[in-house]
């Protein structure tokens, strides 16, 4: 079983839709949960960073972590064409072990 | 402006011709790392550095070398490039080690013929 699983999509939604992006993981040692957004021909940039189970909200974005189910989600409300990008989940552990990235979900928001 | 700068952004080379991709950050981060990104495989770590003169292998280090002589610079060296090293490369840095927020460069697209 892979450490992190993420549906690659592509996912296409109309403008204004609520988008749900998800990752599942197998290692309960993961403590840090991140979502990165990557626009075409650009490097990934951090969107959300959470340390524990529960929800974290930032504007139209909500990150949700369920450690018991080993499942993390990113919700985008009122999606905009500018949200069209690839979204990567990233999970980290204590110590100096590198982040483990999901393969990314490609999202297109159609005006 | 806080940034990670990579050069070159695009490069086409031939098998066996040594090349270096430079990476520089202006945020005084101790941790730096190199990734390659390939379709269907995602981001994979090549090498990382916890501080000056401290480097270690990531998941896919074969065929690559790095050095960290100064805090701000972390060049990636391909001594004898091969076609399977054709990829999109990203340098990243972090103020809080391997599990902190990573700041990525814009990427370097390398093609080895």
mmCIF file of C-alpha atoms in Angstrom, chain A residues 2 6 10 24 26 32-34 37 44-45 47 53 71 76 85-86 97 107 111:
data_model
loop_
_atom_site.group_PDB
_atom_site.id
_atom_site.type_symbol
_atom_site.label_atom_id
_atom_site.label_comp_id
_atom_site.label_asym_id
_atom_site.label_seq_id
_atom_site.Cartn_x
_atom_site.Cartn_y
_atom_site.Cartn_z
ATOM 1 C CA UNK A 2 1.358 3.403 -0.952
ATOM 2 C CA UNK A 6 -4.460 10.975 -4.109
ATOM 3 C CA UNK A 10 -8.698 15.631 -13.726
ATOM 4 C CA UNK A 24 -5.647 8.927 2.221
ATOM 5 C CA UNK A 26 -1.397 4.519 5.655
ATOM 6 C CA UNK A 32 1.734 17.448 9.757
ATOM 7 C CA UNK A 33 -0.716 17.833 6.924
ATOM 8 C CA UNK A 34 -0.358 20.313 4.119
ATOM 9 C CA UNK A 37 -1.269 24.508 -5.025
ATOM 10 C CA UNK A 44 4.099 24.473 -5.663
ATOM 11 C CA UNK A 45 3.066 26.995 -3.044
ATOM 12 C CA UNK A 47 -2.027 26.730 0.757
ATOM 13 C CA UNK A 53 -7.178 16.457 13.547
ATOM 14 C CA UNK A 71 -7.998 10.853 5.582
ATOM 15 C CA UNK A 76 -12.874 25.062 -1.852
ATOM 16 C CA UNK A 85 -4.382 24.267 -10.719
ATOM 17 C CA UNK A 86 -2.945 21.007 -9.447
ATOM 18 C CA UNK A 97 12.175 12.833 7.567
ATOM 19 C CA UNK A 107 -8.615 20.893 -11.035
ATOM 20 C CA UNK A 111 -16.446 30.014 -16.067
#
